[in-house]
Amino acid sequence: MGQWLVIDLEATTDVGGWPVTEMEVIEIGASLVTREGREVDHFQRFVKPRRRPQLTPFCRELTHISQASVDSAAPFHEVWASFERWLGHHRGQLQAWVSWGDYDRQQLHLEWQQHGLDSLLQTLPHINLKQRFAKARHLQRPTGLNGALQLAGMHFCGQQHRALEDARNTARLLPLSLPANGP
C-alpha cells in the first residue's frame, strides 16, 4: 500500500516577505500518510539559520517559533541528515511527496544546492496539492490552505504556520485532491 509524504517548511521572513533565495528553513514538518490521509508517522525539527540567525519580530509572531528554539537547533545539513534517516525507513512505500503550493519544493532545492546535499525526495515525484485541489474543485484560482479546508467543510487543526500542523492539515486534503487511480 502506498504512502505520501506531506512536507511543510517554516522559514525566515519579514513584513512583505523575502525572495526564496533570502529565506532559510527554520522548521521542517512532515506527515507520512496513506491515500486516505491517515498519518502513519511524522517528523518535526527546528533548524538553526546561518545567514540571519536572529528571527525578525514578524517571523516570530507569524510562526510562533521562539528565538530560543532556533538558537538551540542543529544547522540544516544535520537536521536534513536526521530527516533522510527517518525517511529511509519508509522509502519502499513512498509514492510521492506533497506540499501546499510550490514554495516548499523551491526552498528545499535551494537548501540542497547551498549545502551540497542529495535527497531521496529528488527521486520521487512532487505533487503541488494547492494546484491539485483547485483543479479537483474546479476553482478559478488556487486558494490558501485555510480556505481549502473551509471549502472542504473542515477547520484548521492546531497552530497555523507551524510546520507539522500545516503538513497534517494539508494531508487532510490529500484524499479529496488525488485522482481515484494513481498519484
GROMACS .gro file of N, CA, C and O in nm, residues 13-102:
model
  360
   13THR      N    1   1.169   3.520   0.749
   13THR     CA    2   1.100   3.617   0.664
   13THR      C    3   1.077   3.745   0.743
   13THR      O    4   1.112   3.753   0.860
   14ASP      N    5   1.019   3.844   0.678
   14ASP     CA    6   0.985   3.968   0.743
   14ASP      C    7   0.860   4.026   0.676
   14ASP      O    8   0.811   3.970   0.579
   15VAL      N    9   0.813   4.136   0.725
   15VAL     CA   10   0.695   4.202   0.669
   15VAL      C   11   0.715   4.220   0.519
   15VAL      O   12   0.821   4.263   0.474
   16GLY      N   13   0.615   4.181   0.441
   16GLY     CA   14   0.625   4.194   0.296
   16GLY      C   15   0.689   4.074   0.229
   16GLY      O   16   0.687   4.062   0.106
   17GLY      N   17   0.748   3.984   0.307
   17GLY     CA   18   0.810   3.863   0.253
   17GLY      C   19   0.948   3.889   0.195
   17GLY      O   20   0.984   4.002   0.164
   18TRP      N   21   1.024   3.784   0.183
   18TRP     CA   22   1.158   3.787   0.122
   18TRP      C   23   1.157   3.696   0.002
   18TRP      O   24   1.080   3.600  -0.003
   19PRO      N   25   1.247   3.719  -0.095
   19PRO     CA   26   1.261   3.621  -0.203
   19PRO      C   27   1.309   3.488  -0.145
   19PRO      O   28   1.377   3.486  -0.042
   20VAL      N   29   1.272   3.378  -0.210
   20VAL     CA   30   1.310   3.245  -0.162
   20VAL      C   31   1.461   3.237  -0.138
   20VAL      O   32   1.507   3.175  -0.043
   21THR      N   33   1.539   3.303  -0.223
   21THR     CA   34   1.685   3.297  -0.211
   21THR      C   35   1.736   3.362  -0.082
   21THR      O   36   1.847   3.335  -0.039
   22GLU      N   37   1.654   3.448  -0.020
   22GLU     CA   38   1.693   3.514   0.105
   22GLU      C   39   1.643   3.439   0.228
   22GLU      O   40   1.684   3.469   0.340
   23MET      N   41   1.552   3.346   0.207
   23MET     CA   42   1.490   3.275   0.320
   23MET      C   43   1.574   3.153   0.358
   23MET      O   44   1.645   3.097   0.275
   24GLU      N   45   1.564   3.115   0.485
   24GLU     CA   46   1.628   2.993   0.533
   24GLU      C   47   1.528   2.913   0.615
   24GLU      O   48   1.450   2.971   0.691
   25VAL      N   49   1.532   2.782   0.600
   25VAL     CA   50   1.441   2.695   0.674
   25VAL      C   51   1.470   2.706   0.823
   25VAL      O   52   1.586   2.700   0.866
   26ILE      N   53   1.364   2.721   0.903
   26ILE     CA   54   1.379   2.720   1.049
   26ILE      C   55   1.298   2.607   1.113
   26ILE      O   56   1.314   2.580   1.232
   27GLU      N   57   1.211   2.542   1.034
   27GLU     CA   58   1.138   2.427   1.087
   27GLU      C   59   1.097   2.338   0.971
   27GLU      O   60   1.054   2.385   0.866
   28ILE      N   61   1.113   2.207   0.992
   28ILE     CA   62   1.070   2.106   0.895
   28ILE      C   63   0.963   2.022   0.963
   28ILE      O   64   0.984   1.970   1.073
   29GLY      N   65   0.850   2.010   0.896
   29GLY     CA   66   0.743   1.923   0.944
   29GLY      C   67   0.702   1.830   0.832
   29GLY      O   68   0.689   1.874   0.717
   30ALA      N   69   0.685   1.703   0.863
   30ALA     CA   70   0.645   1.606   0.761
   30ALA      C   71   0.550   1.505   0.822
   30ALA      O   72   0.571   1.458   0.934
   31SER      N   73   0.445   1.475   0.748
   31SER     CA   74   0.347   1.377   0.790
   31SER      C   75   0.340   1.270   0.681
   31SER      O   76   0.313   1.301   0.564
   32LEU      N   77   0.369   1.147   0.717
   32LEU     CA   78   0.362   1.036   0.624
   32LEU      C   79   0.223   0.977   0.635
   32LEU      O   80   0.181   0.936   0.745
   33VAL      N   81   0.149   0.977   0.523
   33VAL     CA   82   0.008   0.937   0.529
   33VAL      C   83  -0.027   0.834   0.422
   33VAL      O   84   0.040   0.822   0.321
   34THR      N   85  -0.139   0.765   0.447
   34THR     CA   86  -0.196   0.675   0.348
   34THR      C   87  -0.275   0.760   0.249
   34THR      O   88  -0.297   0.880   0.270
   35ARG      N   89  -0.322   0.697   0.143
   35ARG     CA   90  -0.403   0.766   0.042
   35ARG      C   91  -0.527   0.831   0.105
   35ARG      O   92  -0.576   0.933   0.059
   36GLU      N   93  -0.577   0.772   0.213
   36GLU     CA   94  -0.695   0.825   0.282
   36GLU      C   95  -0.660   0.943   0.374
   36GLU      O   96  -0.747   1.000   0.437
   37GLY      N   97  -0.531   0.974   0.383
   37GLY     CA   98  -0.488   1.086   0.467
   37GLY      C   99  -0.461   1.048   0.612
   37GLY      O  100  -0.441   1.135   0.696
   38ARG      N  101  -0.456   0.918   0.642
   38ARG     CA  102  -0.429   0.875   0.780
   38ARG      C  103  -0.279   0.876   0.806
   38ARG      O  104  -0.201   0.820   0.729
   39GLU      N  105  -0.239   0.939   0.915
   39GLU     CA  106  -0.095   0.951   0.945
   39GLU      C  107  -0.038   0.818   0.992
   39GLU      O  108  -0.094   0.753   1.080
   40VAL      N  109   0.076   0.782   0.933
   40VAL     CA  110   0.148   0.660   0.967
   40VAL      C  111   0.268   0.694   1.056
   40VAL      O  112   0.303   0.621   1.148
   41ASP      N  113   0.331   0.809   1.028
   41ASP     CA  114   0.449   0.853   1.103
   41ASP      C  115   0.465   1.003   1.076
   41ASP      O  116   0.402   1.058   0.986
   42HIS      N  117   0.548   1.068   1.157
   42HIS     CA  118   0.572   1.211   1.135
   42HIS      C  119   0.713   1.249   1.179
   42HIS      O  120   0.779   1.173   1.251
   43PHE      N  121   0.756   1.366   1.133
   43PHE     CA  122   0.889   1.420   1.164
   43PHE      C  123   0.874   1.569   1.188
   43PHE      O  124   0.803   1.637   1.112
   44GLN      N  125   0.938   1.620   1.290
   44GLN     CA  126   0.938   1.765   1.316
   44GLN      C  127   1.068   1.804   1.383
   44GLN      O  128   1.108   1.741   1.480
   45ARG      N  129   1.136   1.905   1.329
   45ARG     CA  130   1.259   1.958   1.391
   45ARG      C  131   1.272   2.106   1.359
   45ARG      O  132   1.235   2.150   1.251
   46PHE      N  133   1.330   2.177   1.453
   46PHE     CA  134   1.369   2.316   1.427
   46PHE      C  135   1.507   2.315   1.362
   46PHE      O  136   1.583   2.220   1.376
   47VAL      N  137   1.538   2.423   1.290
   47VAL     CA  138   1.665   2.436   1.220
   47VAL      C  139   1.724   2.572   1.253
   47VAL      O  140   1.653   2.672   1.256
   48LYS      N  141   1.856   2.572   1.279
   48LYS     CA  142   1.925   2.698   1.311
   48LYS      C  143   1.965   2.768   1.180
   48LYS      O  144   2.041   2.713   1.101
   49PRO      N  145   1.914   2.890   1.156
   49PRO     CA  146   1.952   2.962   1.034
   49PRO      C  147   2.096   3.013   1.044
   49PRO      O  148   2.141   3.048   1.153
   50ARG      N  149   2.167   3.017   0.930
   50ARG     CA  150   2.308   3.059   0.928
   50ARG      C  151   2.325   3.208   0.898
   50ARG      O  152   2.395   3.278   0.967
   51ARG      N  153   2.264   3.252   0.787
   51ARG     CA  154   2.291   3.387   0.738
   51ARG      C  155   2.227   3.496   0.825
   51ARG      O  156   2.285   3.600   0.846
   52ARG      N  157   2.104   3.472   0.866
   52ARG     CA  158   2.034   3.568   0.954
   52ARG      C  159   1.983   3.491   1.074
   52ARG      O  160   1.865   3.454   1.080
   53PRO      N  161   2.072   3.467   1.171
   53PRO     CA  162   2.034   3.382   1.284
   53PRO      C  163   1.926   3.445   1.374
   53PRO      O  164   1.857   3.374   1.445
   54GLN      N  165   1.912   3.577   1.367
   54GLN     CA  166   1.813   3.646   1.450
   54GLN      C  167   1.679   3.652   1.377
   54GLN      O  168   1.669   3.712   1.271
   55LEU      N  169   1.576   3.588   1.433
   55LEU     CA  170   1.444   3.592   1.371
   55LEU      C  171   1.386   3.733   1.385
   55LEU      O  172   1.403   3.797   1.487
   56THR      N  173   1.316   3.777   1.282
   56THR     CA  174   1.250   3.909   1.290
   56THR      C  175   1.127   3.896   1.380
   56THR      O  176   1.070   3.787   1.395
   57PRO      N  177   1.086   4.008   1.442
   57PRO     CA  178   0.963   4.003   1.523
   57PRO      C  179   0.844   3.950   1.442
   57PRO      O  180   0.764   3.871   1.492
   58PHE      N  181   0.836   3.990   1.315
   58PHE     CA  182   0.727   3.942   1.228
   58PHE      C  183   0.731   3.790   1.214
   58PHE      O  184   0.629   3.722   1.224
   59CYS      N  185   0.849   3.735   1.193
   59CYS     CA  186   0.866   3.590   1.176
   59CYS      C  187   0.828   3.516   1.304
   59CYS      O  188   0.757   3.415   1.300
   60ARG      N  189   0.873   3.567   1.418
   60ARG     CA  190   0.839   3.503   1.547
   60ARG      C  191   0.688   3.505   1.571
   60ARG      O  192   0.629   3.407   1.616
   61GLU      N  193   0.624   3.618   1.538
   61GLU     CA  194   0.480   3.631   1.558
   61GLU      C  195   0.403   3.541   1.462
   61GLU      O  196   0.308   3.474   1.501
   62LEU      N  197   0.445   3.537   1.336
   62LEU     CA  198   0.377   3.457   1.234
   62LEU      C  199   0.384   3.307   1.265
   62LEU      O  200   0.284   3.236   1.259
   63THR      N  201   0.504   3.260   1.299
   63THR     CA  202   0.527   3.116   1.315
   63THR      C  203   0.510   3.066   1.458
   63THR      O  204   0.502   2.945   1.479
   64HIS      N  205   0.508   3.155   1.555
   64HIS     CA  206   0.506   3.116   1.697
   64HIS      C  207   0.629   3.032   1.731
   64HIS      O  208   0.624   2.945   1.817
   65ILE      N  209   0.739   3.057   1.659
   65ILE     CA  210   0.866   2.990   1.687
   65ILE      C  211   0.954   3.089   1.762
   65ILE      O  212   0.974   3.202   1.717
   66SER      N  213   1.004   3.047   1.875
   66SER     CA  214   1.085   3.137   1.959
   66SER      C  215   1.230   3.141   1.910
   66SER      O  216   1.278   3.047   1.846
   67GLN      N  217   1.298   3.249   1.943
   67GLN     CA  218   1.440   3.261   1.911
   67GLN      C  219   1.517   3.148   1.978
   67GLN      O  220   1.607   3.090   1.918
   68ALA      N  221   1.479   3.114   2.101
   68ALA     CA  222   1.548   3.007   2.175
   68ALA      C  223   1.536   2.872   2.102
   68ALA      O  224   1.631   2.793   2.101
   69SER      N  225   1.421   2.847   2.037
   69SER     CA  226   1.402   2.720   1.966
   69SER      C  227   1.500   2.706   1.850
   69SER      O  228   1.554   2.598   1.828
   70VAL      N  229   1.523   2.814   1.775
   70VAL     CA  230   1.618   2.803   1.663
   70VAL      C  231   1.762   2.814   1.711
   70VAL      O  232   1.851   2.751   1.653
   71ASP      N  233   1.786   2.890   1.817
   71ASP     CA  234   1.922   2.902   1.871
   71ASP      C  235   1.975   2.767   1.917
   71ASP      O  236   2.094   2.737   1.902
   72SER      N  237   1.887   2.685   1.974
   72SER     CA  238   1.931   2.555   2.027
   72SER      C  239   1.921   2.443   1.923
   72SER      O  240   1.953   2.328   1.952
   73ALA      N  241   1.876   2.475   1.803
   73ALA     CA  242   1.859   2.375   1.697
   73ALA      C  243   1.991   2.347   1.625
   73ALA      O  244   2.085   2.426   1.632
   74ALA      N  245   1.992   2.235   1.554
   74ALA     CA  246   2.108   2.200   1.470
   74ALA      C  247   2.097   2.273   1.336
   74ALA      O  248   1.988   2.314   1.297
   75PRO      N  249   2.210   2.288   1.266
   75PRO     CA  250   2.204   2.350   1.133
   75PRO      C  251   2.133   2.259   1.032
   75PRO      O  252   2.117   2.139   1.057
   76PHE      N  253   2.093   2.317   0.918
   76PHE     CA  254   2.014   2.245   0.818
   76PHE      C  255   2.075   2.110   0.780
   76PHE      O  256   2.003   2.010   0.778
   77HIS      N  257   2.204   2.106   0.748
   77HIS     CA  258   2.262   1.980   0.699
   77HIS      C  259   2.250   1.867   0.801
   77HIS      O  260   2.231   1.752   0.765
   78GLU      N  261   2.257   1.900   0.931
   78GLU     CA  262   2.243   1.796   1.035
   78GLU      C  263   2.098   1.752   1.048
   78GLU      O  264   2.069   1.632   1.060
   79VAL      N  265   2.006   1.848   1.047
   79VAL     CA  266   1.864   1.816   1.058
   79VAL      C  267   1.821   1.735   0.936
   79VAL      O  268   1.747   1.637   0.947
   80TRP      N  269   1.872   1.775   0.818
   80TRP     CA  270   1.834   1.703   0.696
   80TRP      C  271   1.886   1.559   0.698
   80TRP      O  272   1.818   1.467   0.652
   81ALA      N  273   2.004   1.538   0.754
   81ALA     CA  274   2.058   1.402   0.767
   81ALA      C  275   1.965   1.318   0.856
   81ALA      O  276   1.937   1.201   0.824
   82SER      N  277   1.914   1.376   0.963
   82SER     CA  278   1.816   1.305   1.050
   82SER      C  279   1.689   1.274   0.973
   82SER      O  280   1.634   1.164   0.984
   83PHE      N  281   1.644   1.372   0.896
   83PHE     CA  282   1.523   1.354   0.816
   83PHE      C  283   1.541   1.239   0.716
   83PHE      O  284   1.455   1.153   0.702
   84GLU      N  285   1.655   1.238   0.647
   84GLU     CA  286   1.681   1.132   0.547
   84GLU      C  287   1.688   0.994   0.612
   84GLU      O  288   1.641   0.896   0.555
   85ARG      N  289   1.746   0.987   0.732
   85ARG     CA  290   1.750   0.858   0.804
   85ARG      C  291   1.607   0.814   0.836
   85ARG      O  292   1.571   0.698   0.817
   86TRP      N  293   1.526   0.908   0.887
   86TRP     CA  294   1.386   0.878   0.918
   86TRP      C  295   1.311   0.833   0.792
   86TRP      O  296   1.241   0.733   0.792
   87LEU      N  297   1.330   0.907   0.684
   87LEU     CA  298   1.262   0.879   0.559
   87LEU      C  299   1.304   0.744   0.500
   87LEU      O  300   1.222   0.673   0.441
   88GLY      N  301   1.429   0.707   0.519
   88GLY     CA  302   1.482   0.581   0.467
   88GLY      C  303   1.403   0.459   0.513
   88GLY      O  304   1.390   0.361   0.439
   89HIS      N  305   1.345   0.466   0.634
   89HIS     CA  306   1.265   0.355   0.686
   89HIS      C  307   1.137   0.335   0.606
   89HIS      O  308   1.074   0.230   0.615
   90HIS      N  309   1.095   0.437   0.532
   90HIS     CA  310   0.967   0.432   0.461
   90HIS      C  311   0.985   0.431   0.309
   90HIS      O  312   0.886   0.432   0.237
   91ARG      N  313   1.108   0.428   0.262
   91ARG     CA  314   1.134   0.450   0.119
   91ARG      C  315   1.060   0.353   0.027
   91ARG      O  316   1.015   0.393  -0.080
   92GLY      N  317   1.041   0.229   0.068
   92GLY     CA  318   0.975   0.131  -0.018
   92GLY      C  319   0.828   0.161  -0.044
   92GLY      O  320   0.771   0.114  -0.142
   93GLN      N  321   0.766   0.236   0.046
   93GLN     CA  322   0.623   0.264   0.037
   93GLN      C  323   0.590   0.397  -0.032
   93GLN      O  324   0.476   0.422  -0.069
   94LEU      N  325   0.691   0.483  -0.046
   94LEU     CA  326   0.664   0.620  -0.092
   94LEU      C  327   0.620   0.630  -0.238
   94LEU      O  328   0.690   0.581  -0.327
   95GLN      N  329   0.508   0.695  -0.260
   95GLN     CA  330   0.456   0.719  -0.394
   95GLN      C  331   0.503   0.854  -0.448
   95GLN      O  332   0.536   0.869  -0.564
   96ALA      N  333   0.499   0.955  -0.359
   96ALA     CA  334   0.532   1.092  -0.398
   96ALA      C  335   0.546   1.176  -0.273
   96ALA      O  336   0.509   1.132  -0.164
   97TRP      N  337   0.599   1.295  -0.289
   97TRP     CA  338   0.597   1.390  -0.178
   97TRP      C  339   0.511   1.508  -0.219
   97TRP      O  340   0.499   1.540  -0.337
   98VAL      N  341   0.449   1.567  -0.119
   98VAL     CA  342   0.341   1.662  -0.139
   98VAL      C  343   0.367   1.788  -0.059
   98VAL      O  344   0.417   1.781   0.053
   99SER      N  345   0.332   1.903  -0.116
   99SER     CA  346   0.333   2.028  -0.037
   99SER      C  347   0.217   2.114  -0.084
   99SER      O  348   0.162   2.093  -0.192
  100TRP      N  349   0.179   2.210  -0.001
  100TRP     CA  350   0.073   2.303  -0.037
  100TRP      C  351   0.140   2.418  -0.112
  100TRP      O  352   0.204   2.503  -0.052
  101GLY      N  353   0.127   2.418  -0.243
  101GLY     CA  354   0.195   2.517  -0.326
  101GLY      C  355   0.334   2.468  -0.364
  101GLY      O  356   0.371   2.354  -0.335
  102ASP      N  357   0.410   2.555  -0.428
  102ASP     CA  358   0.541   2.516  -0.480
  102ASP      C  359   0.657   2.572  -0.398
  102ASP      O  360   0.772   2.537  -0.422
   0.00000   0.00000   0.00000
